[in-house]
Short mmCIF file of C-alpha atoms in Angstrom, two decimals:
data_model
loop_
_atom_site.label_atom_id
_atom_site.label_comp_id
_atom_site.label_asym_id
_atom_site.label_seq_id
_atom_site.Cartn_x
_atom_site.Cartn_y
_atom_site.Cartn_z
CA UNK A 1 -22.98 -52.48 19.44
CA UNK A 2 -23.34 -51.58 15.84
CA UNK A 3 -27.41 -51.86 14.76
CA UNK A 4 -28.03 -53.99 17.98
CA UNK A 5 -28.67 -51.78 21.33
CA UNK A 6 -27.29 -53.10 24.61
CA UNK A 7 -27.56 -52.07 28.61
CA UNK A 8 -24.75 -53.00 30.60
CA UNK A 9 -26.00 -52.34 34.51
CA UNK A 10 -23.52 -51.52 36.96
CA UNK A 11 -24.39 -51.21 40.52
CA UNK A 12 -21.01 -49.26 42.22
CA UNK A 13 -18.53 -47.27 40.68
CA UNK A 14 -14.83 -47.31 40.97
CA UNK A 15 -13.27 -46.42 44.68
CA UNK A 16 -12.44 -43.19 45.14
CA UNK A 17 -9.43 -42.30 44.24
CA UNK A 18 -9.32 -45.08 41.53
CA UNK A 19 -6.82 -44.45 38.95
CA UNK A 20 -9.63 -45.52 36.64
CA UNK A 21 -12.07 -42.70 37.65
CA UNK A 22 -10.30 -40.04 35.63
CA UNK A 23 -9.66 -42.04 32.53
CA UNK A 24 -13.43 -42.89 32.52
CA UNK A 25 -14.45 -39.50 33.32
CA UNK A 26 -12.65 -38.52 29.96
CA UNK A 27 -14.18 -41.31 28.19
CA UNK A 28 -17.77 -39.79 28.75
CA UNK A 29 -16.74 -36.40 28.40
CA UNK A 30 -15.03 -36.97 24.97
CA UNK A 31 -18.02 -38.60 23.58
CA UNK A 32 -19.82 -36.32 24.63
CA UNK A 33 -18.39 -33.09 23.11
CA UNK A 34 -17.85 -35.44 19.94
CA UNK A 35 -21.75 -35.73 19.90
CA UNK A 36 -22.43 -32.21 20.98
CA UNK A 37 -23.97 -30.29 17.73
CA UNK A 38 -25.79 -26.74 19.10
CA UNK A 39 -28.31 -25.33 16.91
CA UNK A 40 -27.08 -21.86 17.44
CA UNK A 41 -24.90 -20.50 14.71
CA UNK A 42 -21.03 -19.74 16.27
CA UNK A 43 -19.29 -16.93 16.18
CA UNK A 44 -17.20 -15.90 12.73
CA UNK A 45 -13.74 -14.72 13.34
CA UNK A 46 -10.81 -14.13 10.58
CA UNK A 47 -7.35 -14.15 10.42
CA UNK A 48 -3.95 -15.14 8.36
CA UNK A 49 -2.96 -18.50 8.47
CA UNK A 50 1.52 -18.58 8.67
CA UNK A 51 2.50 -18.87 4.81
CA UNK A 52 2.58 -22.19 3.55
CA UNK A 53 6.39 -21.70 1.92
CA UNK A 54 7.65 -21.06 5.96
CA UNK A 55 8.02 -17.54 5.12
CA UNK A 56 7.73 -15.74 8.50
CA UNK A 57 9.23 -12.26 6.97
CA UNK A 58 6.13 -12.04 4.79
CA UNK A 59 3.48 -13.08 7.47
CA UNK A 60 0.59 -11.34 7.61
CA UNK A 61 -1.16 -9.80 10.51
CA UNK A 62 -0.93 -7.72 13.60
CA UNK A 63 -1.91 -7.83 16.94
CA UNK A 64 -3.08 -3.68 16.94
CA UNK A 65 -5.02 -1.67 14.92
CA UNK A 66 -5.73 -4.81 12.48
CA UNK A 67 -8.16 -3.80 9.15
CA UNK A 68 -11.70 -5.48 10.31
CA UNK A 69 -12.44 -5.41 6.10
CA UNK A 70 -9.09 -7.54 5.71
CA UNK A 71 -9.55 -11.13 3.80
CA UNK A 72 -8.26 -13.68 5.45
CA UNK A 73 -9.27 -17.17 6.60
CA UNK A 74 -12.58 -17.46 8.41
CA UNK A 75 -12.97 -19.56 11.35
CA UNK A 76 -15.56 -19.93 14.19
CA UNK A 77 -15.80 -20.00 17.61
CA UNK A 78 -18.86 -20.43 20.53
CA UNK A 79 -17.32 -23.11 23.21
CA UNK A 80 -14.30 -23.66 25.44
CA UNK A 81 -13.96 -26.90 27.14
CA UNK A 82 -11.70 -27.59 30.56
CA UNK A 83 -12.35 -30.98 31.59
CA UNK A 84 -16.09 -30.17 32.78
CA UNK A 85 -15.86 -26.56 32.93
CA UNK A 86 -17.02 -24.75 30.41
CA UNK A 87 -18.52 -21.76 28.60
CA UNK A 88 -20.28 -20.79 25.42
CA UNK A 89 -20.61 -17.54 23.84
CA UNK A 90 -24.36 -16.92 22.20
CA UNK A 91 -25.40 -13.68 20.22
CA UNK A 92 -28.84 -13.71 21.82
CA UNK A 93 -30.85 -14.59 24.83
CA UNK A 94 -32.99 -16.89 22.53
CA UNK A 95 -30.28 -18.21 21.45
CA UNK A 96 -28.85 -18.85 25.34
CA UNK A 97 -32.17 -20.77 26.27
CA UNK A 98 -32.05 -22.69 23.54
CA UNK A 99 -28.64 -24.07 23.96
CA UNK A 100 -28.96 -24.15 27.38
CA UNK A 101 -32.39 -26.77 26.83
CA UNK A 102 -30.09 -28.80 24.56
CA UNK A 103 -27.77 -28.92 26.90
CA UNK A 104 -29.36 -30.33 29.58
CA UNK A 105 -30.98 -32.82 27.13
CA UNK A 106 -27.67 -34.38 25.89
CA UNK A 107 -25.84 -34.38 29.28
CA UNK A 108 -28.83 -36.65 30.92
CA UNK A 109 -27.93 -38.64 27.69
CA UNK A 110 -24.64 -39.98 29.55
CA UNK A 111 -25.87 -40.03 32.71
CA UNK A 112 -24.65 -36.61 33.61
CA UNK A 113 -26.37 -33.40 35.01
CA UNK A 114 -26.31 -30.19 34.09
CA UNK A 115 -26.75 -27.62 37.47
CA UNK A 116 -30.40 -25.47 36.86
CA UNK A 117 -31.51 -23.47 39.56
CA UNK A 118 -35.15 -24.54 40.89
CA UNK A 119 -37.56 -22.40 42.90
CA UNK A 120 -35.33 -23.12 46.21
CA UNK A 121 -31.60 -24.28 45.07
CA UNK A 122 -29.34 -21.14 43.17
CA UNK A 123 -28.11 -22.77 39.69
CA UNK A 124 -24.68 -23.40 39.45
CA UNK A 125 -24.85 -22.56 36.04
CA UNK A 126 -24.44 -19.33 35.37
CA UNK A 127 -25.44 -16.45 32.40
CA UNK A 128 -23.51 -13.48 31.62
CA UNK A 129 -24.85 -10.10 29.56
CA UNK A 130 -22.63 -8.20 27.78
CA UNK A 131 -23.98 -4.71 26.78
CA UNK A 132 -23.41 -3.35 23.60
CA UNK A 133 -21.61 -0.62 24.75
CA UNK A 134 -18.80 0.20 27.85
CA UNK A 135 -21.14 2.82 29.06
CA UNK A 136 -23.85 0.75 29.41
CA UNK A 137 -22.33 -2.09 31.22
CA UNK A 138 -21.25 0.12 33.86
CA UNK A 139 -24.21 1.62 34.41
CA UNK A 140 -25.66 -1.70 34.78
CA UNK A 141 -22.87 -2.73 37.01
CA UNK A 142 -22.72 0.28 39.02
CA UNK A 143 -27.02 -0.37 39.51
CA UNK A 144 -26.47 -3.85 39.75
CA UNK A 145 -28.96 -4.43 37.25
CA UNK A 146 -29.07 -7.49 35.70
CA UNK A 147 -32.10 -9.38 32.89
CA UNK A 148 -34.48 -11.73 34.51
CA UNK A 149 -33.94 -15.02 35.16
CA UNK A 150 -33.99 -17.78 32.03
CA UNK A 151 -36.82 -19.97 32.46
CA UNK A 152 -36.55 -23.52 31.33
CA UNK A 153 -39.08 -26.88 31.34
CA UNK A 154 -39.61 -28.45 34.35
CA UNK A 155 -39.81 -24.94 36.92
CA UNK A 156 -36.11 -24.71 36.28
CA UNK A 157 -33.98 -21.68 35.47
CA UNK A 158 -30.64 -20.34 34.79
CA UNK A 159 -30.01 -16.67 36.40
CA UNK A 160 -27.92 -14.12 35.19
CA UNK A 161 -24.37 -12.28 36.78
CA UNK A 162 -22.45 -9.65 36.59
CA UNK A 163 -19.28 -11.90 38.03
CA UNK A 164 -17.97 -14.77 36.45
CA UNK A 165 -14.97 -16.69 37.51
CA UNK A 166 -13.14 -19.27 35.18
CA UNK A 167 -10.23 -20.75 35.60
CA UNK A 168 -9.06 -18.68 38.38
CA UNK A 169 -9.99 -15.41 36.73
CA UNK A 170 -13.27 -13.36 37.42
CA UNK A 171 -14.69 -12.06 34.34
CA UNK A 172 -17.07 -8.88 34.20
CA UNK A 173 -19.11 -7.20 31.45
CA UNK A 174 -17.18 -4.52 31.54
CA UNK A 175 -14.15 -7.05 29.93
CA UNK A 176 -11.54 -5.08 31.92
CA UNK A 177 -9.38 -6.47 34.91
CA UNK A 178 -10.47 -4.29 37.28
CA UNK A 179 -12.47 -6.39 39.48
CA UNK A 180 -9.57 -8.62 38.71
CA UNK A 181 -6.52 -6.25 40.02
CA UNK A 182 -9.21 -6.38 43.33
CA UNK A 183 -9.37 -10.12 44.06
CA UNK A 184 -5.66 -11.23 42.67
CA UNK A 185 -4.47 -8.54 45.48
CA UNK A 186 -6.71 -9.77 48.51
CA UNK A 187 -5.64 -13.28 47.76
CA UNK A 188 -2.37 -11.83 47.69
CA UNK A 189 -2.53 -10.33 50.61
CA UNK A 190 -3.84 -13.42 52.55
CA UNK A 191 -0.70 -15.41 51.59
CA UNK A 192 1.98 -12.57 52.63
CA UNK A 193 -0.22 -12.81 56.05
CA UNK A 194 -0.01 -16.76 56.46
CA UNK A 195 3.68 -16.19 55.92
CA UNK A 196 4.25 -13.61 58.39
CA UNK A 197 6.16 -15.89 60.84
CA UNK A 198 8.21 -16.72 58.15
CA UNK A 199 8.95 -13.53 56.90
CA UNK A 200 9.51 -11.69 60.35
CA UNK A 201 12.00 -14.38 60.86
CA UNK A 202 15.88 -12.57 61.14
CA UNK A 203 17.36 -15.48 60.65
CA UNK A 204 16.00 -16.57 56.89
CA UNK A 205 18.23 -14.78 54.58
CA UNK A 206 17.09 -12.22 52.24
CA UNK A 207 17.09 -14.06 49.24
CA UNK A 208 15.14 -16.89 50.20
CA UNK A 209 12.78 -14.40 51.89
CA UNK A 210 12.40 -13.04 47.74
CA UNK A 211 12.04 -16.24 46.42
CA UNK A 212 9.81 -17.26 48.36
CA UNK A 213 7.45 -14.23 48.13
CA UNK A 214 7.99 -14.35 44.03
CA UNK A 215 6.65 -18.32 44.39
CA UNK A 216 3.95 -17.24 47.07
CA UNK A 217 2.45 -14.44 46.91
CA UNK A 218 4.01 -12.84 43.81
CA UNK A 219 2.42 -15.71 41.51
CA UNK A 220 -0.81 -15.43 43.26
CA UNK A 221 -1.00 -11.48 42.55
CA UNK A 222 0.23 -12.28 38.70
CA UNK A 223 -2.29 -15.24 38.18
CA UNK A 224 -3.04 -15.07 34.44
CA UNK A 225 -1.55 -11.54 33.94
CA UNK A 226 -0.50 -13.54 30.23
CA UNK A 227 -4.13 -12.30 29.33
CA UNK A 228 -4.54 -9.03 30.58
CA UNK A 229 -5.72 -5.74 29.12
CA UNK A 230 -3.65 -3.16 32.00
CA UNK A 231 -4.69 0.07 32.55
CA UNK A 232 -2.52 2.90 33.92
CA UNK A 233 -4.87 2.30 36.94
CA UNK A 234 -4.57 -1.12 37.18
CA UNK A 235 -0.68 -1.53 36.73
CA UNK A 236 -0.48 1.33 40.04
CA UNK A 237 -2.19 -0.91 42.25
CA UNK A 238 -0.54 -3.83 41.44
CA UNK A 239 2.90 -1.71 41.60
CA UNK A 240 1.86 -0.59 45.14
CA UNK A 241 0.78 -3.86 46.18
CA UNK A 242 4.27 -5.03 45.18
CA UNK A 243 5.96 -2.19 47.35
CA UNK A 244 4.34 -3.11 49.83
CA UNK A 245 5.10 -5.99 49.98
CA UNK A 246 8.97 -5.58 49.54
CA UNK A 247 8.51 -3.10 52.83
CA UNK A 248 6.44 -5.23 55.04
CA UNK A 249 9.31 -8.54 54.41
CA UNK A 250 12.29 -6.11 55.00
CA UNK A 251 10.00 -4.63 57.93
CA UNK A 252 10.41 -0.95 56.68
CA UNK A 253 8.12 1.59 58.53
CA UNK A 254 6.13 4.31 56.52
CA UNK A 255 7.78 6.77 58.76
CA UNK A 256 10.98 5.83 57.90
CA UNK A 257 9.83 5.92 54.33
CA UNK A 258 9.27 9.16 54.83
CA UNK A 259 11.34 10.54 57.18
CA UNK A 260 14.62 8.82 54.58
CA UNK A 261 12.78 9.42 51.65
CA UNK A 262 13.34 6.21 50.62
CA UNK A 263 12.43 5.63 47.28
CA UNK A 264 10.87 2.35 45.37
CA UNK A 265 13.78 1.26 43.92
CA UNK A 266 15.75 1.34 47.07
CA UNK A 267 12.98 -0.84 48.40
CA UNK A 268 14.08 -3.16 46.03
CA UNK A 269 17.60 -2.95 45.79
CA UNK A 270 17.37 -4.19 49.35
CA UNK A 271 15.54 -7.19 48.62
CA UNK A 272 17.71 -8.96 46.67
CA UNK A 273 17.69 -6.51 44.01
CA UNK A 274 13.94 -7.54 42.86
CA UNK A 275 12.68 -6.40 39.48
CA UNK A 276 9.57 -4.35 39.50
CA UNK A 277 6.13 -5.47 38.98
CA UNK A 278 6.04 -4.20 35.22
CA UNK A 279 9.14 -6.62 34.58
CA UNK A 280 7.23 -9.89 35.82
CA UNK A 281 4.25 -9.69 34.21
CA UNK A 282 6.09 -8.67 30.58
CA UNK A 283 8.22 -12.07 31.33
CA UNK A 284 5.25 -14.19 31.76
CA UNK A 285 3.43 -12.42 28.87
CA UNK A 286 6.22 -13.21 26.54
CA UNK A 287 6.89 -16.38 27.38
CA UNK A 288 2.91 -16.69 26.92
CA UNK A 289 3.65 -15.47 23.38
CA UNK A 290 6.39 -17.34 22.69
CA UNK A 291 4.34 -20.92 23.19
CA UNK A 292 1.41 -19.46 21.35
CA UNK A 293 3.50 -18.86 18.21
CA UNK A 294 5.47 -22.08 18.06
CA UNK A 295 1.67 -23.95 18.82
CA UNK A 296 -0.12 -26.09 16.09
CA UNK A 297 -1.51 -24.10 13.62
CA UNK A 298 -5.40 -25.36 14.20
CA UNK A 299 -4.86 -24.26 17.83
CA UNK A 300 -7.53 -21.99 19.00
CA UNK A 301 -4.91 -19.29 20.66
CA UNK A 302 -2.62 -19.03 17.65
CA UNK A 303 -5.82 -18.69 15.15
CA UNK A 304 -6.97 -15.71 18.02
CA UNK A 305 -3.44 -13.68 18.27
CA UNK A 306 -4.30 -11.37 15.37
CA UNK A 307 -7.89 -12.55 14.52
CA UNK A 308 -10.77 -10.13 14.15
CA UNK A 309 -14.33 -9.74 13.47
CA UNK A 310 -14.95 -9.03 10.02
CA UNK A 311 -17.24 -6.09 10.31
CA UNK A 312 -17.29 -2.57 10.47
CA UNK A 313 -15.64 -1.06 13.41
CA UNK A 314 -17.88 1.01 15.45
CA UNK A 315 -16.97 5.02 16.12
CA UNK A 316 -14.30 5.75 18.74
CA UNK A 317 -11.37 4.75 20.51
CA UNK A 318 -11.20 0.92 21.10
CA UNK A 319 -11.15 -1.04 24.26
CA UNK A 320 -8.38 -1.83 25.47
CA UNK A 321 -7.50 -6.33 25.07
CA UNK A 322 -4.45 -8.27 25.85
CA UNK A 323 -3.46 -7.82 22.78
CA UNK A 324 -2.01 -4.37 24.44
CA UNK A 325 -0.91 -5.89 26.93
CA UNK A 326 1.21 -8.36 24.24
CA UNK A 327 2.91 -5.65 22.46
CA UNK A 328 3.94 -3.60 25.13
CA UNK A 329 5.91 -7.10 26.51
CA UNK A 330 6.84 -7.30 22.54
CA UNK A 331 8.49 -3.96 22.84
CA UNK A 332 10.38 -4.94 26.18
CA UNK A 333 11.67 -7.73 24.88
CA UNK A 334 12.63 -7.40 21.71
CA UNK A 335 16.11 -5.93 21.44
CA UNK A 336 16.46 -2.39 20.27
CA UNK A 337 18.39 -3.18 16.80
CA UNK A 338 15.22 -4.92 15.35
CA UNK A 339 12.65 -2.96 14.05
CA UNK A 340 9.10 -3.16 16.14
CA UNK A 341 6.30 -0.94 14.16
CA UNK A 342 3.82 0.61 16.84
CA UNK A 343 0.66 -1.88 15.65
CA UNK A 344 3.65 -4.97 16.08
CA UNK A 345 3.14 -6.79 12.34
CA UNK A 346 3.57 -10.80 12.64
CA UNK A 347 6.29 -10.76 10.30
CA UNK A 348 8.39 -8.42 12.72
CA UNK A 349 8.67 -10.57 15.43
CA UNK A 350 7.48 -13.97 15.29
CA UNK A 351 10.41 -15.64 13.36
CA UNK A 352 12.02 -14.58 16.59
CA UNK A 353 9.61 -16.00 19.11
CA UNK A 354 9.86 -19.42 16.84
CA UNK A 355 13.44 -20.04 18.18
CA UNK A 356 12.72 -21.30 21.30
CA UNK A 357 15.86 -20.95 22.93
CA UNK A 358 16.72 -17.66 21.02
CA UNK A 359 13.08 -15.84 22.52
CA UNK A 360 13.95 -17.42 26.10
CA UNK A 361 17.81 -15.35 26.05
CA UNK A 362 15.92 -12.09 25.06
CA UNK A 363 13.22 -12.65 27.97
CA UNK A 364 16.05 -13.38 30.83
CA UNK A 365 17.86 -10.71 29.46
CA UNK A 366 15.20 -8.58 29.94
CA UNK A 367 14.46 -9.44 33.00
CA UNK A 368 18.06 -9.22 34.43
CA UNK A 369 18.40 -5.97 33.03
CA UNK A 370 15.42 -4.80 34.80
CA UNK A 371 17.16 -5.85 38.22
CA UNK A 372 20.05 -3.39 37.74
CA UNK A 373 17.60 -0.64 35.88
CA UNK A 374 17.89 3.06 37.36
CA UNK A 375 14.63 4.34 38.32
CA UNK A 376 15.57 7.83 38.83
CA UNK A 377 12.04 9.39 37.13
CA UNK A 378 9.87 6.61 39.64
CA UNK A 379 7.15 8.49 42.07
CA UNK A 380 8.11 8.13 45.94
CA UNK A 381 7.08 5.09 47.68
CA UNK A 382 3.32 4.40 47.56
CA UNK A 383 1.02 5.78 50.31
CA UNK A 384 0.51 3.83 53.87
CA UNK A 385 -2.94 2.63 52.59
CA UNK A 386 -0.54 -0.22 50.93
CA UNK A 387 1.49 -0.90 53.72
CA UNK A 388 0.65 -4.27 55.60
#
């Protein structure tokens, strides 16, 4: 306490299931991001602050096609904290063992430990390259090549991946969701087959039957589609997946399919009149946006909505980024009698998204509208590979 340094020995913990366990567990965690200073330099972003007069018609910013030369406020970024898990970004391997040594130092400082491999344990703790350019990362995916191993004190070491999953979502060097769209549609597809009784049952009307795959299933397939970058590609699958699904609860044949011609949105009329996939995931993006705008103003995902790296932009198309995938839910929602430029400006749209209740009737509009939409230009019914 103050100058004077005193042990306090404890011999048991609290019982499990203590409501004192979490609180304490925050405790040490707290003070020990509060006491956390990395010697690696972060990561410099930029962007516009909202105007201090209130003035959301003169905001500046966009979420496309933003000028990387543009002066705005500089901020940085090299750590994300959720309770215990965590990641931090590093601009060089050097840099990476370095942290990674400092890490381990100030967790044993409260007691904690930090997961190294050893010559016969796999670390929990895992690295992540990022190539400098798309082609290269897939090469190095396809080849499953990967750098050696980060060697630390002690015959430890960290080793490297070309999977990462965080929260729920698997992240890849390639920074794309295809890998993604793959394991948010097995897991889907593992629900719809624990429900099976439940969905072969006559008896449970339709309706329920929909709700209950949009709660199941449906919310497993979408799991942090907020963040997405979609590709034509990726949106199919998911679309088929979704078809599928709609067939296999209303017990539709692919024969039938084809000997009717039944198209999609038939398939859907009949359940309840269910939206299509496109129509969930730009109501869950929206509403994403919608909390990120009306956030503090020192939040990390307000600061990121328009931020940029304030560098020359290299040669070539860009990659796609959610940022996409937030104006094309921007131009869904927004109602046709206010103007939406193609790069979707701040000022355009985010006075709306500030009236909470005002940016929820546009979304449920949308979304209702999409339940009575005429597909007429939709492809036929996806191909037997998708149904169950």
């Amino acid at each position: 306490m103050g100058s004077k340094a005193t042990e306090i020995e404890y011999t048991t913990g609290v019982h499990q299931g203590d409501n004192m366990s979490p609180v304490l567990f925050l405790y040490v965690m707290h003070a020990f991001l509060e006491t956390l200073h990395l010697q690696s330099q972060p990561i410099n972003f930029t962007f516009f602050p909202e105007n201090k007069n209130g003035n959301l018609k003169s905001q500046k910013g966009r979420l496309l096609s933003q000028n990387s030369k543009a002066k705005g406020t500089p901020f940085s970024f090299n750590s994300c904290f959720y309770i215990d898990d965590s990641f931090f970004l590093f601009q060089s391997k050097q840099q990476l063992h370095q942290a990674v040594i400092e890490l381990d130092k100030h967790f044993a400082r409260f007691g904690l430990i930090m997961h190294l491999g050893n010559p016969s344990t796999k670390s929990k703790s895992e690295a992540m390259f990022f190539p400098a350019s798309l082609k290269q990362a897939k090469e190095d995916l396809s080849n499953n090549t990967l750098p050696e191993n980060l060697l630390l004190p002690n015959n430890k070491h960290i080793h490297f991946t070309n999977k990462f999953k965080y929260l729920g979502s698997t992240i890849t060097p390639l920074l794309n969701e295809d890998i993604e769209i793959e394991t948010r549609i097995s897991k889907a597809k593992s629900l719809m087959g624990a429900a099976k009784s439940f969905f072969d049952n006559k008896d449970v009307d339709k309706r329920i039957k929909s709700q209950v795959y949009v709660s199941g299933p449906l919310n497993a397939l979408l799991w942090g589609c907020e963040s997405w970058n979609l590709s034509k590609d990726n949106l199919r699958k998911l679309s088929a997946f979704h078809h599928g699904a709609i067939r296999r609860i209303l017990g539709i044949k692919w024969n039938q399919v084809r000997e009717k011609h039944i198209k999609n949105r038939e398939v859907r009329g009949m359940l309840a009149n269910i939206p299509n996939i496109d129509a969930f995931i730009h109501r869950r993006t929206a509403t994403y946006i919608g909390k990120i705008v009306r956030a503090n103003e020192t939040t990390y995902p307000k600061k990121f909505l328009a931020a940029w790296i304030n560098n020359s932009k290299k040669p070539g198309a860009p990659q796609l980024t959610c940022n996409n995938n937030f104006a094309n839910a921007l131009r869904k929602i927004v109602p046709n009698n206010i103007l939406l430029s193609e790069q979707a400006p701040l000022y355009q749209w985010t006075s709306l998204a500030k009236e909470e209740s005002t940016w929820t009737h546009y979304i449920n509009e949308y979304f209702e509208s999409c339940r009575n939409a005429n597909y007429e230009d939709e492809e036929s019914p996806s191909s037997a590979s998708d149904i169950f």
